[in-house]
Short mmCIF file of C-alpha atoms and ligand atoms in Angstrom, two decimals:
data_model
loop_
_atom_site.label_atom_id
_atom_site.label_comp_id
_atom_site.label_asym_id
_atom_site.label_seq_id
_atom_site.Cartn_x
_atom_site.Cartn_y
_atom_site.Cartn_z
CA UNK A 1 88.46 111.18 146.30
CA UNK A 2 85.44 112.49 144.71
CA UNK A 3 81.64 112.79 145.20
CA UNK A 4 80.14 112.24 142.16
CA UNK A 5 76.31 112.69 140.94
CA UNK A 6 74.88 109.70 138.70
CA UNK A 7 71.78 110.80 137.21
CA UNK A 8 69.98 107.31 136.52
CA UNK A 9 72.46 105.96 139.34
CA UNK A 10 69.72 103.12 140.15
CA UNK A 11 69.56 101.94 136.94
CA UNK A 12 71.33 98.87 134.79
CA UNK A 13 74.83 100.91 134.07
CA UNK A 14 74.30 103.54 136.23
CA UNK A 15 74.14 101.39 139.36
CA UNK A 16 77.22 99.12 138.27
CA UNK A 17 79.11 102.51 138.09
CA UNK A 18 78.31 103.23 141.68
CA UNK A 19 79.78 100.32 142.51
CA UNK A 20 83.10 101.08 140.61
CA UNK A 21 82.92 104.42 141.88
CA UNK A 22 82.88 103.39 145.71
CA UNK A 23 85.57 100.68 145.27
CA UNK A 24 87.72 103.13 143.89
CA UNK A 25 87.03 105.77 147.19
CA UNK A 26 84.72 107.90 145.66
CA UNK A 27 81.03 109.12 147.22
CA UNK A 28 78.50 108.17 144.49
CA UNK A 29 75.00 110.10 145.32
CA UNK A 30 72.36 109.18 143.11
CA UNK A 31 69.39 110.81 141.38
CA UNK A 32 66.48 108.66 139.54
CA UNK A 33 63.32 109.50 138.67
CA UNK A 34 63.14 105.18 139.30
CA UNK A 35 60.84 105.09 136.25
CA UNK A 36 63.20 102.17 135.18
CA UNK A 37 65.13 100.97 138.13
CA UNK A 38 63.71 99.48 141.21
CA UNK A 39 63.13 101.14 144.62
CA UNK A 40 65.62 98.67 146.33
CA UNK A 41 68.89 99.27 144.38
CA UNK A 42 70.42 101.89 146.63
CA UNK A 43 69.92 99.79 149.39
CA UNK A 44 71.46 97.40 147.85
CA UNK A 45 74.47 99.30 146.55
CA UNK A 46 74.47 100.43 150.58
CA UNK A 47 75.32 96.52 151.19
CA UNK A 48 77.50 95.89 148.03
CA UNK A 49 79.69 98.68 148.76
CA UNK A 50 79.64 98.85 152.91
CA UNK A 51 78.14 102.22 152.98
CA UNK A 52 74.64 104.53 152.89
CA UNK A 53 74.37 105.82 149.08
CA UNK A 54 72.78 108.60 149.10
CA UNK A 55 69.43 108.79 147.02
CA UNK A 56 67.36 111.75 145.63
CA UNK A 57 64.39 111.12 143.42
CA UNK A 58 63.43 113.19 140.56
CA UNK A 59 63.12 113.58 136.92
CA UNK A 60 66.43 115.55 134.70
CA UNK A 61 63.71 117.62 133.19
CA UNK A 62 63.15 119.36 137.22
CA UNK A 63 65.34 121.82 137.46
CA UNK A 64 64.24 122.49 140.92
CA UNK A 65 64.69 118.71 141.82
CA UNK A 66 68.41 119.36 140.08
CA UNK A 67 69.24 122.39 142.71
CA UNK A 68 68.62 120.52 145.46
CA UNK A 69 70.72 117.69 145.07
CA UNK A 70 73.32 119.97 143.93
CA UNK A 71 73.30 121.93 146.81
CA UNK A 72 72.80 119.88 149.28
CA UNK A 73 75.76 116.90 148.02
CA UNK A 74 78.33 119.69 145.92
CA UNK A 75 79.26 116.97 143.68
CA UNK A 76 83.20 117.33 141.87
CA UNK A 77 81.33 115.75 138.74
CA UNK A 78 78.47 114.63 136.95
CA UNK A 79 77.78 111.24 135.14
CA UNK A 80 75.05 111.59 133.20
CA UNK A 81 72.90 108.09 132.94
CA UNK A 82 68.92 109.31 133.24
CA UNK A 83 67.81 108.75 129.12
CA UNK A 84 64.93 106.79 127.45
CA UNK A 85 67.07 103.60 125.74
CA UNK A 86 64.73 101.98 123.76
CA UNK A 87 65.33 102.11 119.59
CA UNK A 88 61.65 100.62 119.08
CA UNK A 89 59.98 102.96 121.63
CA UNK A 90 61.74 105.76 120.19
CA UNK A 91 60.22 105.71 117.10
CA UNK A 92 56.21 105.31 118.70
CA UNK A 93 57.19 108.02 121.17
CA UNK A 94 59.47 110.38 119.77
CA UNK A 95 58.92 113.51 121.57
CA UNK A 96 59.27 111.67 124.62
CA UNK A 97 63.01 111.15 123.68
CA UNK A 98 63.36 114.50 122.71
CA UNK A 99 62.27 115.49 125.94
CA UNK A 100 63.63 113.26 128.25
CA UNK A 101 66.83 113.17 126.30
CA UNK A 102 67.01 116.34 124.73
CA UNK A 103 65.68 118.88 127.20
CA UNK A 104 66.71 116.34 130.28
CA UNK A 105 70.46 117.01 129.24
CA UNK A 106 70.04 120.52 128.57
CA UNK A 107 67.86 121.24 132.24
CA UNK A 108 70.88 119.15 133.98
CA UNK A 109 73.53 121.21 131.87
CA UNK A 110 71.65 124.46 133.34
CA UNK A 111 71.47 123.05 136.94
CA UNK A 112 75.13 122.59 136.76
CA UNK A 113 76.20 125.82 135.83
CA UNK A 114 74.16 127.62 137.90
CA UNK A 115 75.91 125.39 140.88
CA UNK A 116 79.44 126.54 139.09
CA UNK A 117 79.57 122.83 138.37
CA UNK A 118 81.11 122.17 135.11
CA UNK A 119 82.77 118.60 134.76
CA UNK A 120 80.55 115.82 133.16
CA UNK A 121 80.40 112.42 131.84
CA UNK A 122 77.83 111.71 129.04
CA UNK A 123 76.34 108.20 128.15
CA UNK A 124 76.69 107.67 124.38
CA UNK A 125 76.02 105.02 122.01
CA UNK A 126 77.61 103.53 118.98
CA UNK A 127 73.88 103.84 117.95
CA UNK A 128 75.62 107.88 116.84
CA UNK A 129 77.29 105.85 113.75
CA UNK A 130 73.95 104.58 112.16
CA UNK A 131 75.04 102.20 109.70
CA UNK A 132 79.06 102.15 110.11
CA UNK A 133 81.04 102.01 106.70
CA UNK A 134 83.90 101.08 108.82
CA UNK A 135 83.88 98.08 111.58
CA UNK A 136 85.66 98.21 113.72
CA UNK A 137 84.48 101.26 113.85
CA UNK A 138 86.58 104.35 115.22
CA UNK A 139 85.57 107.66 117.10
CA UNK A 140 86.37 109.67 113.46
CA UNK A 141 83.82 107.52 111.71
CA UNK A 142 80.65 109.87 110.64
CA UNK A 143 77.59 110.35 113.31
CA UNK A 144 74.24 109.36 111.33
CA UNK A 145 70.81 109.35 113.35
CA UNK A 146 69.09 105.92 111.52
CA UNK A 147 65.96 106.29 114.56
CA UNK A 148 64.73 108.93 117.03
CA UNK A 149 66.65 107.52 119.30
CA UNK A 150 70.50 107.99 117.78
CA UNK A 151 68.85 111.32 116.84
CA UNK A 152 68.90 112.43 120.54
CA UNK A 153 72.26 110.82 121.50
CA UNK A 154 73.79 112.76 118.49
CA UNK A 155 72.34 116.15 119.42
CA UNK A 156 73.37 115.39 123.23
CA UNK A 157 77.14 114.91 121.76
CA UNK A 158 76.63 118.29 120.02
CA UNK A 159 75.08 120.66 122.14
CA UNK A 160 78.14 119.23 124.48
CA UNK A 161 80.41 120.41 121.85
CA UNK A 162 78.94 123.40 121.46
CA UNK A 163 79.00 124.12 125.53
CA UNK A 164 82.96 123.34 125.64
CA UNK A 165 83.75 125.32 122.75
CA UNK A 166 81.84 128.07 123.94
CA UNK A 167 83.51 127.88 127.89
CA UNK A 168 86.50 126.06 128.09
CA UNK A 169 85.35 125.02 131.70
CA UNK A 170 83.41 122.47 130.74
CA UNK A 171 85.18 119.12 130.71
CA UNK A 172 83.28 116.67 129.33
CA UNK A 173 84.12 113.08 128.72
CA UNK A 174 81.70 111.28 125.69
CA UNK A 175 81.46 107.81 126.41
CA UNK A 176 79.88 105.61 123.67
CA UNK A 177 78.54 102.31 124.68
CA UNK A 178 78.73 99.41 122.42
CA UNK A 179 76.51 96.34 123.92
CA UNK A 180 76.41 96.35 127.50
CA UNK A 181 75.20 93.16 128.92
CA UNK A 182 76.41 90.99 132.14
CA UNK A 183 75.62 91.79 136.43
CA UNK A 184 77.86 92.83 139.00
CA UNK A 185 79.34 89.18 140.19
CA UNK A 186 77.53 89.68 143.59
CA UNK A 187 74.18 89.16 141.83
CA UNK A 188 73.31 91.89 143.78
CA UNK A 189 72.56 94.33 141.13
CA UNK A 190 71.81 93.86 137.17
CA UNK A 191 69.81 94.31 134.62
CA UNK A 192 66.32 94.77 135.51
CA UNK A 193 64.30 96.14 132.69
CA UNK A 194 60.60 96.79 133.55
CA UNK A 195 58.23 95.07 130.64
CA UNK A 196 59.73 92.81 128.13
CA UNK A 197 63.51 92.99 127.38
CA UNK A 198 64.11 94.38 124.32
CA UNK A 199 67.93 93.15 124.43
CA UNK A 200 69.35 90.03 123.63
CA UNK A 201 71.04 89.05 126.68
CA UNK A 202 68.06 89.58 128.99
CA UNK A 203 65.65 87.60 126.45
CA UNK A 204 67.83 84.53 126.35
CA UNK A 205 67.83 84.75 129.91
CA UNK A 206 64.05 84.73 129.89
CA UNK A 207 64.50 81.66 127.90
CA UNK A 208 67.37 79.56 130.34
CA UNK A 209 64.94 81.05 133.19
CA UNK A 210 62.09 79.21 131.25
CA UNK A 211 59.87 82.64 131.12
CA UNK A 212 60.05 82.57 127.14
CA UNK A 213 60.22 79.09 125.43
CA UNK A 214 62.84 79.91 122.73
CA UNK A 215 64.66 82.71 121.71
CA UNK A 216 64.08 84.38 117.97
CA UNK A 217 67.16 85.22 116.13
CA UNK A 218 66.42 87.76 114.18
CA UNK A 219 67.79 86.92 110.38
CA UNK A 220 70.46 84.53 109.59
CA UNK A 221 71.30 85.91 106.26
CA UNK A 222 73.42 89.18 107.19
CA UNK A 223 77.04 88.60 105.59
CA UNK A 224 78.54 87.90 108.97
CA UNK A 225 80.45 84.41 109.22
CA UNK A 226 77.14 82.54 110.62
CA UNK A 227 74.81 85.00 109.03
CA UNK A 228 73.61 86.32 112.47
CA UNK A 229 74.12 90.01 114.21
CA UNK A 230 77.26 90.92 115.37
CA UNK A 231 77.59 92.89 118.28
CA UNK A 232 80.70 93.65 120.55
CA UNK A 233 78.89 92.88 124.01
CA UNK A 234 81.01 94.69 126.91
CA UNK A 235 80.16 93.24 130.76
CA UNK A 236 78.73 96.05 131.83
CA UNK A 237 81.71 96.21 135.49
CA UNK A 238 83.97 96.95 132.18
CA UNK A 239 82.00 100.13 131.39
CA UNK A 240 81.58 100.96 134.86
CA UNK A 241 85.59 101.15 135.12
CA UNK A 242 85.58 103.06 131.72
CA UNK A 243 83.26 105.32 133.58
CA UNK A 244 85.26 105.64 136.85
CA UNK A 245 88.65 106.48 134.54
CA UNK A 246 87.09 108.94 132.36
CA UNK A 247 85.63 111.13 135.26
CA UNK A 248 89.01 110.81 137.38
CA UNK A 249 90.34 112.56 133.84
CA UNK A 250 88.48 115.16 134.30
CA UNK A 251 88.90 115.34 137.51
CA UNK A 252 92.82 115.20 137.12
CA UNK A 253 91.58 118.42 135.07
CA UNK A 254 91.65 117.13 131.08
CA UNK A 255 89.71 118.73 128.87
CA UNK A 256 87.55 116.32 127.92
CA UNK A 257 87.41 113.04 125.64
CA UNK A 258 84.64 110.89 123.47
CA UNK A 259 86.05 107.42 123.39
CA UNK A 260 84.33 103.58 122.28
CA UNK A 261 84.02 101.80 125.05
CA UNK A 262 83.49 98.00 123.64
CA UNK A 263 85.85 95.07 123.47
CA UNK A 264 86.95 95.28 119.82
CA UNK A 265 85.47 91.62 119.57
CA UNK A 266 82.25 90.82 118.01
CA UNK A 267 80.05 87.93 118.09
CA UNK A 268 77.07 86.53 116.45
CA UNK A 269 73.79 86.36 117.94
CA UNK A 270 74.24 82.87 118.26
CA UNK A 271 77.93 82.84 119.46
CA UNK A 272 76.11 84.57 122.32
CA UNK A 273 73.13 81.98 122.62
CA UNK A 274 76.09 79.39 123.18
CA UNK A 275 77.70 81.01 125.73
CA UNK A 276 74.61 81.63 127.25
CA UNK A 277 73.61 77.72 127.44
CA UNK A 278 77.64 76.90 128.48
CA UNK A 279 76.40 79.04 131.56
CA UNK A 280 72.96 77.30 132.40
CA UNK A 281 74.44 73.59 131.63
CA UNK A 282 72.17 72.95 127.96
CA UNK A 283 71.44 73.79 125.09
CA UNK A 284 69.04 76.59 124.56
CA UNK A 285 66.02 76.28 122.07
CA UNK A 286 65.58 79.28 119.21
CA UNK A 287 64.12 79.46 115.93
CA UNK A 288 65.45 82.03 113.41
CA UNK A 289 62.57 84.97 112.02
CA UNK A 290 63.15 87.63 109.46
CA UNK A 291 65.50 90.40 110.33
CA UNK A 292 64.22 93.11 112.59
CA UNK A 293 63.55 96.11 110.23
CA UNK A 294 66.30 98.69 111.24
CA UNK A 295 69.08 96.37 112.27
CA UNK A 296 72.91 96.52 111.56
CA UNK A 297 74.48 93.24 110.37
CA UNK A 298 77.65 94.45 112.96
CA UNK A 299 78.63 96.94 115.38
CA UNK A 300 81.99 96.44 116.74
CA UNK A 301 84.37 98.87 118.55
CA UNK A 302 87.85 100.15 117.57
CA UNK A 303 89.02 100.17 121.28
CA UNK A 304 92.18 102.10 120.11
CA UNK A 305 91.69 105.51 122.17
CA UNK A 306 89.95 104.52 124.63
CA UNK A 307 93.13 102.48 125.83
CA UNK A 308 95.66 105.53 124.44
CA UNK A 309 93.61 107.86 126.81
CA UNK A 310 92.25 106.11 129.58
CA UNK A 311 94.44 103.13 129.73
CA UNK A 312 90.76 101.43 129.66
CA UNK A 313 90.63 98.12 128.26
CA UNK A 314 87.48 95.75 128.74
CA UNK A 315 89.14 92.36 130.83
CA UNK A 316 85.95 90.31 130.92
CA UNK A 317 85.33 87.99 127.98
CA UNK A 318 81.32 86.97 126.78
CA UNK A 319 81.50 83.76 128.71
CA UNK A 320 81.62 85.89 132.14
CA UNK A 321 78.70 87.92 130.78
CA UNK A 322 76.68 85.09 130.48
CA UNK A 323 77.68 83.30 133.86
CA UNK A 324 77.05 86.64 135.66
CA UNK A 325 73.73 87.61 133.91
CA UNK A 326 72.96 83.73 134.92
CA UNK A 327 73.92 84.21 138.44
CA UNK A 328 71.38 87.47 138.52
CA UNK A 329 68.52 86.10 137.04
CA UNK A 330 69.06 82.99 139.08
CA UNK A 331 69.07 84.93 142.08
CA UNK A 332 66.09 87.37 141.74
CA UNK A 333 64.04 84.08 140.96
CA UNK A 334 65.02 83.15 144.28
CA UNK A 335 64.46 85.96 145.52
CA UNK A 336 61.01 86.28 144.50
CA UNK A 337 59.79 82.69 145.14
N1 LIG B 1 68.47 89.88 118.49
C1 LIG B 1 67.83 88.69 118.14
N2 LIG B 1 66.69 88.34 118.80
C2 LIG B 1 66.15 89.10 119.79
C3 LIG B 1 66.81 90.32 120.17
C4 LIG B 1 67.97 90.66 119.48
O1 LIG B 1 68.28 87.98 117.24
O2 LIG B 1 65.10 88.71 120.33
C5 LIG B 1 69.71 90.26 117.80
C6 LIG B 1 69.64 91.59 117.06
O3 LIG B 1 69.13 91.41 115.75
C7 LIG B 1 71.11 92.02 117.09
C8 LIG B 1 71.63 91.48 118.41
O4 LIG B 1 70.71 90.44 118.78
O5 LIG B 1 71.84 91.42 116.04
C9 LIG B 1 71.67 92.51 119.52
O6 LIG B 1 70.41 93.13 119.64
P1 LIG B 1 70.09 94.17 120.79
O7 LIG B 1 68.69 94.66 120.58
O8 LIG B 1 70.42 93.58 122.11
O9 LIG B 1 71.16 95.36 120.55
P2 LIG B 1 71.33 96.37 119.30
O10 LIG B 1 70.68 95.79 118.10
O11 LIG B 1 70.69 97.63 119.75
O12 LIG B 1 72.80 96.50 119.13
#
């Protein structure tokens, strides 16, 4: 049993990973700068998982913030969560990816060796492929940055691979997210962005919640079978278990891994709309736009090594993601009324 340090533990993926992490006997401690994450996760991960999680604040570009919590906690590992996430965002503010994302991983890196701390797991994205020529798409297929923010999540990967071929200590495990989306099925914890949603799950739910009167598809002429996105939406307790198996690799003492971690199954935009309104009990309104400049027609994983090396396999399908994302956003309205 491990402790293990989750920078961005309070956040969407990071605090579903907590959770994995404690069912499975480890000691998550968190760090979050809680710039998007609210200040009452870890006491609700302390009720979700039966015991205090221990919670520093600060920001990944701090190195002095970084000392402390290494000291003080000792951590076997790292997961790595605290990024900037937004593709739009990324292209207004692009040195602010660069420097949270960038220089962030690089400070924590630092921190880590200087605590003789040298086993990490790093939040990727399929974002890395650009514009796949190959779906589903495998961990061979070529990295291309297509906005600022791929750019970052491709030099991350690098200056990783760089690290570990320049000290075989480092074990580092490369975990690239395809579409996370769902809540823990507590409705305890979820996703909580700050602002408008910029995803599609949490904008329909705006729309069952009645917050946003219809949702916008964005193009219905891509040369997918309804002529809507395709993405391969994982429920994000999935990733949190490909999380907890990749770090207990490294802890078993592998060398290190980049794996997909998706379902291998797309579906359209409004496949997922569907779903969505099978949760809530109707039919949910949308109107179709233009496409969103900068969009994909699909992104879907080839699960293939992930499973070979991890024995990770996502076991929730998109109809739990929507009646678990319901469930949350049902909840916090209760919550707040
Ligand atoms: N999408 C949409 N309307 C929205 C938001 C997203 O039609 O208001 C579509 C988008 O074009 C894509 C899919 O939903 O096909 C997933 O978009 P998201 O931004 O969640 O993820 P990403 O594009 O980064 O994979």
């Amino acid at each position: 049993m491990a402790v293990i340090l989750l920078t961005g533990g309070a956040g969407y993926v990071g605090s579903h990973a907590c959770v994995a992490l404690a069912a499975a006997g480890h000691s998550p401690v968190l760090f979050d700068d809680f710039s998007n994450a609210r200040e009452d996760v870890p006491d609700r991960l302390a009720r979700l998982t039966g015991a205090p999680v221990p919670c520093y604040r600060g920001d990944v570009r701090d190195p002095a913030a970084l000392g402390r919590v290494l000291a003080a906690q000792n951590p076997d590992a790292v997961m790595h969560f605290a990024a900037l996430k937004a593709v739009g965002e990324s292209m207004d503010r692009p040195l602010d990816y660069m420097a949270v994302n960038i220089a962030g991983l690089v400070t924590l890196l630092g921190a880590m060796e200087a605590a003789g701390l040298r086993r990490l797991v790093y939040s990727s994205s399929a974002t890395v492929y650009g514009v796949p020529d190959v779906t589903p798409t495998p961990e061979s297929a070529p990295r291309r940055a297509v906005n600022p923010y791929g750019f970052t999540k491709i030099k991350g990967e690098e200056i990783l691979e760089q690290l570990a071929a320049s000290d075989p200590r480092w074990a580092v495990g490369v975990l690239r997210y395809f579409n996370p989306a769902g809540a823990h099925e507590s409705a305890m914890i979820g996703e909580d962005p700050s602002g408008r949603p910029n995803n599609l799950v949490p904008l329909i739910a705006r729309v069952a919640a009645g917050q946003l009167r219809r949702l916008e598809v964005f193009g219905d002429d891509y040369s997918t079978p309804d002529g809507t996105g395709v993405r391969d939406y994982i429920h994000v307790m999935d990733l949190a278990e490909g999380h907890r198996l990749s770090v207990e690799r490294l802890l078993a003492g592998a060398p290190g891994h980049v794996l997909n971690l998706g379902t291998g199954r797309g579906h359209s935009v409004l496949e997922v709309l569907a779903a969505y309104g099978r949760a809530v009990g109707r039919e949910l309104p949308y109107r179709v736009v233009p496409r969103r400049p900068g969009d994909v027609p699909v992104y879907c994983a080839d699960p293939a090594r992930a499973e070979a090396e991890l024995g990770f396999r996502a076991r929730r399908d998109l109809d739990e993601i929507c009646r678990s994302s319901w469930a949350w956003v049902r909840g916090q309205a209760a919550r707040r009324a």
